[in-house]
Amino acid sequence: MRVIRRQLLTTAVAALSACSAMPPGQTLELGAQRLSYTRAGPVGRSPVVVFQSGLGDGKSVWADVIGRVAPEMAVFAYDRPGYGQSGNVPVAAAAPPRDPCTTARELHALLRATGVRPPYVLVGHSIGGLYQYAFARLFPGEVAAVLLLDPTHPEHWARMQREAPAAARLVGGLRATVFAPAMQAEFDAQARPECLAELRAAAPPAVPVRLLVRSSFGLGEGEAFQDLARRLEAQWPALLPGATRRQVERSGHYIQKDRPDVVAEELRALVKATAAGPAAAAP
């Protein structure tokens, strides 16, 4: 999880600047949760592009990308529990952990409840990329393509503690002092062994997969962290076979903000590619 102090302090400002460009949102009660979501684009258009945000971010982080692609493709974005306009994370002892499997199933249930039918082009940033990887593994028959932006590798935190300890100490300090409850819950459950074992046992979808990675790193992300990040990027084809990588010039971790033009370009290419093959569909 590539979280640094500068990004955390600017997230709120960036979200506010993007909100005005977001299409109107709606809310829905799903179990014990109140979730806020946005749908835009041509009604009935398939596949639907489904966005998943990074740690601490609501759906507004995608405003610049959605503004570019919504005129031509159907899109769906939402706030996870504790973010944006969605309700807070349940604090009961019996509440499920906020691990990637739980989050993927939550998104799947929300899509069904709001009438958004597959196939889906999954888009995820940072830990949202890990969540979309989980969705692709758990529901492969409903996925048409995957686009991951600087995604969190399933082994990222464990390896970061071993191989980039200085950066890990910084993130650990931020977790204790800066992270909101929803962020702490997701951070702590990102590598839950039961979930990762389930994902390893599941078959991945045979669909186009594109990985966009940054060209620059920030404060606190030293040489050891950068080396680890590049090694983990190279492992994504083993997690999602056929994944191809593109380093995005003039971009930091927030590729969707630094280069929304590139993200929109990649989405158009992926949606076009899905039209060339049989559409995935759920019964």
GROMACS .gro file of N, CA and C in nm, residues 3-163:
model
  483
    3VAL      N    1   0.119   0.451   0.068
    3VAL     CA    2   0.058   0.565   0.137
    3VAL      C    3   0.166   0.649   0.198
    4ILE      N    4   0.172   0.775   0.166
    4ILE     CA    5   0.270   0.864   0.225
    4ILE      C    6   0.199   0.984   0.282
    5ARG      N    7   0.270   1.059   0.366
    5ARG     CA    8   0.207   1.169   0.437
    5ARG      C    9   0.147   1.273   0.343
    6ARG      N   10   0.217   1.307   0.238
    6ARG     CA   11   0.165   1.409   0.148
    6ARG      C   12   0.032   1.368   0.087
    7GLN      N   13   0.020   1.241   0.048
    7GLN     CA   14  -0.104   1.195  -0.013
    7GLN      C   15  -0.219   1.199   0.085
    8LEU      N   16  -0.193   1.159   0.209
    8LEU     CA   17  -0.299   1.158   0.308
    8LEU      C   18  -0.348   1.299   0.338
    9LEU      N   19  -0.256   1.396   0.346
    9LEU     CA   20  -0.296   1.531   0.380
    9LEU      C   21  -0.367   1.601   0.265
   10THR      N   22  -0.346   1.555   0.141
   10THR     CA   23  -0.409   1.621   0.028
   10THR      C   24  -0.534   1.551  -0.023
   11THR      N   25  -0.565   1.433   0.031
   11THR     CA   26  -0.680   1.358  -0.019
   11THR      C   27  -0.809   1.438  -0.009
   12ALA      N   28  -0.834   1.500   0.107
   12ALA     CA   29  -0.959   1.574   0.126
   12ALA      C   30  -0.971   1.690   0.030
   13VAL      N   31  -0.862   1.764   0.011
   13VAL     CA   32  -0.865   1.877  -0.082
   13VAL      C   33  -0.890   1.830  -0.224
   14ALA      N   34  -0.822   1.722  -0.263
   14ALA     CA   35  -0.840   1.670  -0.398
   14ALA      C   36  -0.982   1.622  -0.420
   15ALA      N   37  -1.040   1.557  -0.319
   15ALA     CA   38  -1.177   1.508  -0.334
   15ALA      C   39  -1.274   1.622  -0.351
   16LEU      N   40  -1.256   1.728  -0.274
   16LEU     CA   41  -1.345   1.843  -0.285
   16LEU      C   42  -1.336   1.906  -0.423
   17SER      N   43  -1.217   1.913  -0.478
   17SER     CA   44  -1.202   1.975  -0.610
   17SER      C   45  -1.266   1.891  -0.719
   18ALA      N   46  -1.280   1.758  -0.694
   18ALA     CA   47  -1.336   1.671  -0.797
   18ALA      C   48  -1.486   1.656  -0.785
   19CYS      N   49  -1.542   1.686  -0.667
   19CYS     CA   50  -1.683   1.657  -0.643
   19CYS      C   51  -1.775   1.725  -0.743
   20SER      N   52  -1.742   1.848  -0.784
   20SER     CA   53  -1.832   1.922  -0.870
   20SER      C   54  -1.850   1.856  -1.005
   21ALA      N   55  -1.750   1.774  -1.047
   21ALA     CA   56  -1.757   1.709  -1.177
   21ALA      C   57  -1.825   1.573  -1.170
   22MET      N   58  -1.853   1.523  -1.050
   22MET     CA   59  -1.915   1.390  -1.037
   22MET      C   60  -2.063   1.397  -1.069
   23PRO      N   61  -2.115   1.295  -1.142
   23PRO     CA   62  -2.260   1.288  -1.161
   23PRO      C   63  -2.330   1.272  -1.026
   24PRO      N   64  -2.460   1.305  -1.018
   24PRO     CA   65  -2.533   1.293  -0.891
   24PRO      C   66  -2.528   1.151  -0.837
   25GLY      N   67  -2.520   1.140  -0.704
   25GLY     CA   68  -2.515   1.010  -0.640
   25GLY      C   69  -2.648   0.969  -0.581
   26GLN      N   70  -2.657   0.841  -0.546
   26GLN     CA   71  -2.776   0.786  -0.480
   26GLN      C   72  -2.728   0.702  -0.362
   27THR      N   73  -2.819   0.669  -0.272
   27THR     CA   74  -2.784   0.583  -0.159
   27THR      C   75  -2.877   0.462  -0.156
   28LEU      N   76  -2.827   0.354  -0.098
   28LEU     CA   77  -2.904   0.231  -0.088
   28LEU      C   78  -2.866   0.161   0.041
   29GLU      N   79  -2.965   0.105   0.109
   29GLU     CA   80  -2.939   0.026   0.229
   29GLU      C   81  -2.910  -0.117   0.187
   30LEU      N   82  -2.793  -0.165   0.222
   30LEU     CA   83  -2.752  -0.300   0.187
   30LEU      C   84  -2.712  -0.371   0.316
   31GLY      N   85  -2.800  -0.455   0.367
   31GLY     CA   86  -2.776  -0.516   0.496
   31GLY      C   87  -2.771  -0.408   0.603
   32ALA      N   88  -2.662  -0.406   0.679
   32ALA     CA   89  -2.646  -0.306   0.784
   32ALA      C   90  -2.578  -0.180   0.735
   33GLN      N   91  -2.552  -0.171   0.604
   33GLN     CA   92  -2.476  -0.058   0.550
   33GLN      C   93  -2.564   0.035   0.468
   34ARG      N   94  -2.532   0.164   0.476
   34ARG     CA   95  -2.587   0.263   0.384
   34ARG      C   96  -2.475   0.302   0.289
   35LEU      N   97  -2.490   0.268   0.161
   35LEU     CA   98  -2.384   0.289   0.064
   35LEU      C   99  -2.427   0.393  -0.040
   36SER      N  100  -2.333   0.480  -0.073
   36SER     CA  101  -2.355   0.584  -0.173
   36SER      C  102  -2.288   0.542  -0.303
   37TYR      N  103  -2.359   0.559  -0.414
   37TYR     CA  104  -2.305   0.518  -0.543
   37TYR      C  105  -2.347   0.615  -0.652
   38THR      N  106  -2.277   0.609  -0.763
   38THR     CA  107  -2.306   0.692  -0.880
   38THR      C  108  -2.308   0.605  -1.004
   39ARG      N  109  -2.411   0.625  -1.085
   39ARG     CA  110  -2.419   0.562  -1.216
   39ARG      C  111  -2.423   0.672  -1.322
   40ALA      N  112  -2.356   0.650  -1.432
   40ALA     CA  113  -2.354   0.749  -1.539
   40ALA      C  114  -2.329   0.678  -1.671
   41GLY      N  115  -2.348   0.753  -1.779
   41GLY     CA  116  -2.323   0.698  -1.911
   41GLY      C  117  -2.450   0.647  -1.977
   42PRO      N  118  -2.439   0.598  -2.099
   42PRO     CA  119  -2.555   0.551  -2.174
   42PRO      C  120  -2.627   0.436  -2.104
   43VAL      N  121  -2.756   0.447  -2.089
   43VAL     CA  122  -2.835   0.342  -2.024
   43VAL      C  123  -2.833   0.215  -2.110
   44GLY      N  124  -2.807   0.103  -2.045
   44GLY     CA  125  -2.806  -0.024  -2.115
   44GLY      C  126  -2.677  -0.057  -2.187
   45ARG      N  127  -2.580   0.033  -2.183
   45ARG     CA  128  -2.453   0.006  -2.251
   45ARG      C  129  -2.375  -0.103  -2.175
   46SER      N  130  -2.311  -0.192  -2.250
   46SER     CA  131  -2.236  -0.302  -2.191
   46SER      C  132  -2.101  -0.312  -2.261
   47PRO      N  133  -1.994  -0.342  -2.187
   47PRO     CA  134  -1.986  -0.371  -2.044
   47PRO      C  135  -1.994  -0.243  -1.960
   48VAL      N  136  -2.014  -0.260  -1.829
   48VAL     CA  137  -2.018  -0.148  -1.736
   48VAL      C  138  -1.880  -0.134  -1.671
   49VAL      N  139  -1.828  -0.012  -1.669
   49VAL     CA  140  -1.699   0.014  -1.606
   49VAL      C  141  -1.723   0.040  -1.457
   50VAL      N  142  -1.663  -0.041  -1.371
   50VAL     CA  143  -1.686  -0.035  -1.226
   50VAL      C  144  -1.557   0.008  -1.158
   51PHE      N  145  -1.564   0.122  -1.087
   51PHE     CA  146  -1.446   0.181  -1.024
   51PHE      C  147  -1.438   0.144  -0.876
   52GLN      N  148  -1.317   0.118  -0.829
   52GLN     CA  149  -1.291   0.092  -0.687
   52GLN      C  150  -1.173   0.180  -0.644
   53SER      N  151  -1.194   0.259  -0.539
   53SER     CA  152  -1.095   0.359  -0.496
   53SER      C  153  -0.993   0.302  -0.400
   54GLY      N  154  -0.888   0.381  -0.374
   54GLY     CA  155  -0.782   0.341  -0.284
   54GLY      C  156  -0.815   0.371  -0.139
   55LEU      N  157  -0.720   0.345  -0.053
   55LEU     CA  158  -0.738   0.364   0.091
   55LEU      C  159  -0.766   0.510   0.122
   56GLY      N  160  -0.876   0.534   0.193
   56GLY     CA  161  -0.911   0.669   0.234
   56GLY      C  162  -0.984   0.750   0.129
   57ASP      N  163  -1.005   0.696   0.011
   57ASP     CA  164  -1.067   0.772  -0.098
   57ASP      C  165  -1.211   0.729  -0.122
   58GLY      N  166  -1.296   0.827  -0.152
   58GLY     CA  167  -1.431   0.799  -0.198
   58GLY      C  168  -1.435   0.797  -0.350
   59LYS      N  169  -1.556   0.785  -0.402
   59LYS     CA  170  -1.575   0.774  -0.546
   59LYS      C  171  -1.534   0.899  -0.622
   60SER      N  172  -1.532   1.015  -0.554
   60SER     CA  173  -1.501   1.140  -0.624
   60SER      C  174  -1.359   1.144  -0.679
   61VAL      N  175  -1.272   1.055  -0.633
   61VAL     CA  176  -1.135   1.053  -0.683
   61VAL      C  177  -1.131   1.018  -0.832
   62TRP      N  178  -1.241   0.960  -0.883
   62TRP     CA  179  -1.249   0.921  -1.024
   62TRP      C  180  -1.315   1.025  -1.112
   63ALA      N  181  -1.346   1.143  -1.058
   63ALA     CA  182  -1.426   1.242  -1.131
   63ALA      C  183  -1.365   1.278  -1.266
   64ASP      N  184  -1.234   1.300  -1.270
   64ASP     CA  185  -1.171   1.342  -1.396
   64ASP      C  186  -1.180   1.233  -1.502
   65VAL      N  187  -1.168   1.108  -1.461
   65VAL     CA  188  -1.178   0.997  -1.557
   65VAL      C  189  -1.323   0.979  -1.600
   66ILE      N  190  -1.414   0.978  -1.504
   66ILE     CA  191  -1.556   0.959  -1.537
   66ILE      C  192  -1.604   1.069  -1.631
   67GLY      N  193  -1.560   1.192  -1.609
   67GLY     CA  194  -1.599   1.301  -1.697
   67GLY      C  195  -1.557   1.278  -1.841
   68ARG      N  196  -1.448   1.205  -1.860
   68ARG     CA  197  -1.400   1.179  -1.996
   68ARG      C  198  -1.470   1.061  -2.062
   69VAL      N  199  -1.507   0.958  -1.986
   69VAL     CA  200  -1.557   0.836  -2.049
   69VAL      C  201  -1.709   0.819  -2.041
   70ALA      N  202  -1.775   0.887  -1.947
   70ALA     CA  203  -1.919   0.866  -1.930
   70ALA      C  204  -2.001   0.897  -2.055
   71PRO      N  205  -1.961   0.992  -2.139
   71PRO     CA  206  -2.041   1.013  -2.260
   71PRO      C  207  -2.048   0.893  -2.352
   72GLU      N  208  -1.954   0.799  -2.338
   72GLU     CA  209  -1.949   0.688  -2.433
   72GLU      C  210  -1.961   0.550  -2.370
   73MET      N  211  -1.952   0.538  -2.238
   73MET     CA  212  -1.963   0.407  -2.175
   73MET      C  213  -2.033   0.417  -2.040
   74ALA      N  214  -2.100   0.311  -1.999
   74ALA     CA  215  -2.168   0.307  -1.869
   74ALA      C  216  -2.065   0.293  -1.758
   75VAL      N  217  -2.082   0.370  -1.650
   75VAL     CA  218  -1.987   0.366  -1.540
   75VAL      C  219  -2.061   0.354  -1.406
   76PHE      N  220  -1.990   0.298  -1.308
   76PHE     CA  221  -2.044   0.281  -1.173
   76PHE      C  222  -1.930   0.304  -1.075
   77ALA      N  223  -1.954   0.389  -0.975
   77ALA     CA  224  -1.856   0.413  -0.869
   77ALA      C  225  -1.930   0.425  -0.737
   78TYR      N  226  -1.863   0.390  -0.628
   78TYR     CA  227  -1.931   0.397  -0.498
   78TYR      C  228  -1.832   0.432  -0.388
   79ASP      N  229  -1.889   0.470  -0.272
   79ASP     CA  230  -1.810   0.494  -0.152
   79ASP      C  231  -1.818   0.370  -0.064
   80ARG      N  232  -1.704   0.312  -0.029
   80ARG     CA  233  -1.705   0.201   0.064
   80ARG      C  234  -1.748   0.250   0.203
   81PRO      N  235  -1.789   0.159   0.291
   81PRO     CA  236  -1.830   0.200   0.426
   81PRO      C  237  -1.724   0.285   0.495
   82GLY      N  238  -1.768   0.397   0.550
   82GLY     CA  239  -1.676   0.486   0.621
   82GLY      C  240  -1.616   0.595   0.535
   83TYR      N  241  -1.644   0.594   0.405
   83TYR     CA  242  -1.589   0.693   0.313
   83TYR      C  243  -1.701   0.774   0.249
   84GLY      N  244  -1.668   0.897   0.209
   84GLY     CA  245  -1.762   0.977   0.132
   84GLY      C  246  -1.896   0.989   0.199
   85GLN      N  247  -2.001   0.954   0.126
   85GLN     CA  248  -2.138   0.967   0.175
   85GLN      C  249  -2.195   0.835   0.226
   86SER      N  250  -2.113   0.732   0.233
   86SER     CA  251  -2.160   0.604   0.286
   86SER      C  252  -2.152   0.604   0.438
   87GLY      N  253  -2.229   0.515   0.500
   87GLY     CA  254  -2.228   0.504   0.645
   87GLY      C  255  -2.097   0.449   0.697
   88ASN      N  256  -2.080   0.457   0.828
   88ASN     CA  257  -1.956   0.413   0.891
   88ASN      C  258  -1.943   0.261   0.893
   89VAL      N  259  -1.822   0.215   0.912
   89VAL     CA  260  -1.794   0.072   0.925
   89VAL      C  261  -1.855   0.021   1.054
   90PRO      N  262  -1.925  -0.094   1.052
   90PRO     CA  263  -1.979  -0.150   1.177
   90PRO      C  264  -1.866  -0.179   1.276
   91VAL      N  265  -1.891  -0.150   1.403
   91VAL     CA  266  -1.787  -0.172   1.505
   91VAL      C  267  -1.819  -0.292   1.594
   92ALA      N  268  -1.929  -0.361   1.568
   92ALA     CA  269  -1.964  -0.477   1.649
   92ALA      C  270  -1.858  -0.586   1.636
   93ALA      N  271  -1.839  -0.661   1.743
   93ALA     CA  272  -1.737  -0.766   1.742
   93ALA      C  273  -1.765  -0.870   1.635
   94ALA      N  274  -1.894  -0.889   1.602
   94ALA     CA  275  -1.931  -0.991   1.504
   94ALA      C  276  -1.919  -0.941   1.360
   95ALA      N  277  -1.887  -0.814   1.341
   95ALA     CA  278  -1.876  -0.760   1.206
   95ALA      C  279  -1.763  -0.828   1.131
   96PRO      N  280  -1.783  -0.861   1.003
   96PRO     CA  281  -1.676  -0.928   0.927
   96PRO      C  282  -1.557  -0.836   0.907
   97PRO      N  283  -1.436  -0.891   0.897
   97PRO     CA  284  -1.318  -0.808   0.872
   97PRO      C  285  -1.328  -0.743   0.735
   98ARG      N  286  -1.264  -0.628   0.720
   98ARG     CA  287  -1.270  -0.555   0.594
   98ARG      C  288  -1.159  -0.602   0.500
   99ASP      N  289  -1.157  -0.732   0.474
   99ASP     CA  290  -1.054  -0.789   0.388
   99ASP      C  291  -1.097  -0.782   0.241
  100PRO      N  292  -1.007  -0.811   0.147
  100PRO     CA  293  -1.042  -0.800   0.005
  100PRO      C  294  -1.160  -0.886  -0.037
  101CYS      N  295  -1.174  -1.005   0.018
  101CYS     CA  296  -1.286  -1.092  -0.019
  101CYS      C  297  -1.419  -1.032   0.025
  102THR      N  298  -1.424  -0.982   0.148
  102THR     CA  299  -1.546  -0.919   0.198
  102THR      C  300  -1.582  -0.799   0.114
  103THR      N  301  -1.484  -0.717   0.080
  103THR     CA  302  -1.511  -0.597   0.002
  103THR      C  303  -1.557  -0.632  -0.138
  104ALA      N  304  -1.498  -0.733  -0.200
  104ALA     CA  305  -1.539  -0.774  -0.334
  104ALA      C  306  -1.683  -0.825  -0.333
  105ARG      N  307  -1.717  -0.903  -0.232
  105ARG     CA  308  -1.854  -0.954  -0.224
  105ARG      C  309  -1.954  -0.842  -0.195
  106GLU      N  310  -1.912  -0.745  -0.117
  106GLU     CA  311  -1.996  -0.629  -0.090
  106GLU      C  312  -2.026  -0.552  -0.220
  107LEU      N  313  -1.923  -0.529  -0.301
  107LEU     CA  314  -1.943  -0.462  -0.428
  107LEU      C  315  -2.033  -0.545  -0.519
  108HIS      N  316  -2.011  -0.674  -0.522
  108HIS     CA  317  -2.094  -0.762  -0.606
  108HIS      C  318  -2.241  -0.752  -0.565
  109ALA      N  319  -2.268  -0.755  -0.435
  109ALA     CA  320  -2.405  -0.743  -0.386
  109ALA      C  321  -2.465  -0.607  -0.420
  110LEU      N  322  -2.384  -0.502  -0.410
  110LEU     CA  323  -2.433  -0.368  -0.443
  110LEU      C  324  -2.468  -0.357  -0.590
  111LEU      N  325  -2.384  -0.412  -0.677
  111LEU     CA  326  -2.414  -0.409  -0.820
  111LEU      C  327  -2.546  -0.479  -0.850
  112ARG      N  328  -2.567  -0.594  -0.788
  112ARG     CA  329  -2.692  -0.667  -0.810
  112ARG      C  330  -2.810  -0.587  -0.756
  113ALA      N  331  -2.794  -0.530  -0.637
  113ALA     CA  332  -2.905  -0.457  -0.574
  113ALA      C  333  -2.944  -0.333  -0.653
  114THR      N  334  -2.850  -0.274  -0.723
  114THR     CA  335  -2.878  -0.153  -0.801
  114THR      C  336  -2.910  -0.184  -0.947
  115GLY      N  337  -2.918  -0.311  -0.982
  115GLY     CA  338  -2.956  -0.350  -1.116
  115GLY      C  339  -2.848  -0.333  -1.221
  116VAL      N  340  -2.722  -0.327  -1.178
  116VAL     CA  341  -2.611  -0.314  -1.273
  116VAL      C  342  -2.563  -0.454  -1.308
  117ARG      N  343  -2.594  -0.496  -1.428
  117ARG     CA  344  -2.568  -0.632  -1.469
  117ARG      C  345  -2.431  -0.648  -1.533
  118PRO      N  346  -2.371  -0.766  -1.522
  118PRO     CA  347  -2.244  -0.792  -1.591
  118PRO      C  348  -2.266  -0.801  -1.742
  119PRO      N  349  -2.157  -0.797  -1.818
  119PRO     CA  350  -2.016  -0.803  -1.776
  119PRO      C  351  -1.963  -0.668  -1.728
  120TYR      N  352  -1.854  -0.674  -1.647
  120TYR     CA  353  -1.793  -0.556  -1.589
  120TYR      C  354  -1.649  -0.540  -1.636
  121VAL      N  355  -1.610  -0.416  -1.658
  121VAL     CA  356  -1.469  -0.381  -1.670
  121VAL      C  357  -1.429  -0.325  -1.534
  122LEU      N  358  -1.346  -0.397  -1.462
  122LEU     CA  359  -1.309  -0.359  -1.326
  122LEU      C  360  -1.191  -0.264  -1.329
  123VAL      N  361  -1.204  -0.152  -1.258
  123VAL     CA  362  -1.096  -0.053  -1.247
  123VAL      C  363  -1.068  -0.032  -1.100
  124GLY      N  364  -0.942  -0.046  -1.058
  124GLY     CA  365  -0.908  -0.029  -0.918
  124GLY      C  366  -0.776   0.042  -0.900
  125HIS      N  367  -0.772   0.131  -0.800
  125HIS     CA  368  -0.650   0.205  -0.768
  125HIS      C  369  -0.597   0.164  -0.632
  126SER      N  370  -0.466   0.141  -0.620
  126SER     CA  371  -0.402   0.113  -0.492
  126SER      C  372  -0.467  -0.008  -0.427
  127ILE      N  373  -0.514   0.004  -0.302
  127ILE     CA  374  -0.578  -0.112  -0.239
  127ILE      C  375  -0.708  -0.148  -0.311
  128GLY      N  376  -0.766  -0.051  -0.383
  128GLY     CA  377  -0.881  -0.081  -0.467
  128GLY      C  378  -0.846  -0.177  -0.579
  129GLY      N  379  -0.720  -0.175  -0.623
  129GLY     CA  380  -0.675  -0.273  -0.721
  129GLY      C  381  -0.673  -0.413  -0.663
  130LEU      N  382  -0.632  -0.425  -0.536
  130LEU     CA  383  -0.636  -0.554  -0.468
  130LEU      C  384  -0.780  -0.603  -0.456
  131TYR      N  385  -0.873  -0.511  -0.427
  131TYR     CA  386  -1.013  -0.549  -0.415
  131TYR      C  387  -1.071  -0.594  -0.550
  132GLN      N  388  -1.031  -0.528  -0.658
  132GLN     CA  389  -1.081  -0.570  -0.789
  132GLN      C  390  -1.017  -0.701  -0.834
  133TYR      N  391  -0.894  -0.725  -0.793
  133TYR     CA  392  -0.833  -0.857  -0.816
  133TYR      C  393  -0.915  -0.964  -0.746
  134ALA      N  394  -0.956  -0.938  -0.622
  134ALA     CA  395  -1.039  -1.034  -0.550
  134ALA      C  396  -1.171  -1.056  -0.621
  135PHE      N  397  -1.233  -0.949  -0.670
  135PHE     CA  398  -1.360  -0.961  -0.743
  135PHE      C  399  -1.340  -1.049  -0.867
  136ALA      N  400  -1.232  -1.024  -0.940
  136ALA     CA  401  -1.207  -1.101  -1.062
  136ALA      C  402  -1.187  -1.249  -1.033
  137ARG      N  403  -1.125  -1.281  -0.921
  137ARG     CA  404  -1.104  -1.420  -0.884
  137ARG      C  405  -1.233  -1.485  -0.832
  138LEU      N  406  -1.313  -1.410  -0.758
  138LEU     CA  407  -1.435  -1.467  -0.699
  138LEU      C  408  -1.549  -1.476  -0.799
  139PHE      N  409  -1.553  -1.385  -0.896
  139PHE     CA  410  -1.664  -1.380  -0.992
  139PHE      C  411  -1.610  -1.372  -1.135
  140PRO      N  412  -1.527  -1.468  -1.177
  140PRO     CA  413  -1.460  -1.457  -1.307
  140PRO      C  414  -1.556  -1.453  -1.425
  141GLY      N  415  -1.670  -1.519  -1.415
  141GLY     CA  416  -1.763  -1.522  -1.526
  141GLY      C  417  -1.834  -1.391  -1.551
  142GLU      N  418  -1.817  -1.295  -1.461
  142GLU     CA  419  -1.885  -1.166  -1.476
  142GLU      C  420  -1.790  -1.054  -1.517
  143VAL      N  421  -1.665  -1.089  -1.542
  143VAL     CA  422  -1.562  -0.988  -1.568
  143VAL      C  423  -1.524  -0.989  -1.716
  144ALA      N  424  -1.525  -0.870  -1.779
  144ALA     CA  425  -1.489  -0.858  -1.919
  144ALA      C  426  -1.345  -0.812  -1.937
  145ALA      N  427  -1.294  -0.733  -1.842
  145ALA     CA  428  -1.157  -0.683  -1.849
  145ALA      C  429  -1.123  -0.621  -1.715
  146VAL      N  430  -0.992  -0.599  -1.692
  146VAL     CA  431  -0.945  -0.543  -1.565
  146VAL      C  432  -0.840  -0.436  -1.595
  147LEU      N  433  -0.853  -0.321  -1.528
  147LEU     CA  434  -0.755  -0.214  -1.537
  147LEU      C  435  -0.714  -0.175  -1.395
  148LEU      N  436  -0.587  -0.196  -1.361
  148LEU     CA  437  -0.537  -0.169  -1.227
  148LEU      C  438  -0.437  -0.054  -1.231
  149LEU      N  439  -0.455   0.043  -1.140
  149LEU     CA  440  -0.369   0.160  -1.131
  149LEU      C  441  -0.283   0.150  -1.006
  150ASP      N  442  -0.153   0.131  -1.023
  150ASP     CA  443  -0.061   0.120  -0.910
  150ASP      C  444  -0.122   0.034  -0.799
  151PRO      N  445  -0.160  -0.090  -0.831
  151PRO     CA  446  -0.237  -0.171  -0.736
  151PRO      C  447  -0.153  -0.225  -0.621
  152THR      N  448  -0.219  -0.251  -0.510
  152THR     CA  449  -0.156  -0.314  -0.395
  152THR      C  450  -0.149  -0.465  -0.419
  153HIS      N  451  -0.029  -0.518  -0.419
  153HIS     CA  452  -0.007  -0.662  -0.434
  153HIS      C  453  -0.052  -0.733  -0.305
  154PRO      N  454  -0.107  -0.855  -0.313
  154PRO     CA  455  -0.149  -0.924  -0.192
  154PRO      C  456  -0.039  -0.939  -0.086
  155GLU      N  457   0.086  -0.946  -0.128
  155GLU     CA  458   0.197  -0.962  -0.034
  155GLU      C  459   0.267  -0.831  -0.001
  156HIS      N  460   0.208  -0.720  -0.042
  156HIS     CA  461   0.279  -0.592  -0.032
  156HIS      C  462   0.321  -0.557   0.110
  157TRP      N  463   0.226  -0.562   0.205
  157TRP     CA  464   0.258  -0.517   0.340
  157TRP      C  465   0.358  -0.611   0.407
  158ALA      N  466   0.340  -0.741   0.390
  158ALA     CA  467   0.432  -0.836   0.452
  158ALA      C  468   0.574  -0.817   0.398
  159ARG      N  469   0.587  -0.801   0.269
  159ARG     CA  470   0.719  -0.786   0.210
  159ARG      C  471   0.777  -0.648   0.237
  160MET      N  472   0.692  -0.549   0.248
  160MET     CA  473   0.739  -0.415   0.280
  160MET      C  474   0.804  -0.412   0.417
  161GLN      N  475   0.746  -0.483   0.513
  161GLN     CA  476   0.805  -0.487   0.646
  161GLN      C  477   0.941  -0.554   0.645
  162ARG      N  478   0.960  -0.653   0.558
  162ARG     CA  479   1.088  -0.724   0.551
  162ARG      C  480   1.191  -0.651   0.465
  163GLU      N  481   1.146  -0.597   0.351
  163GLU     CA  482   1.239  -0.550   0.249
  163GLU      C  483   1.252  -0.398   0.242
   0.00000   0.00000   0.00000
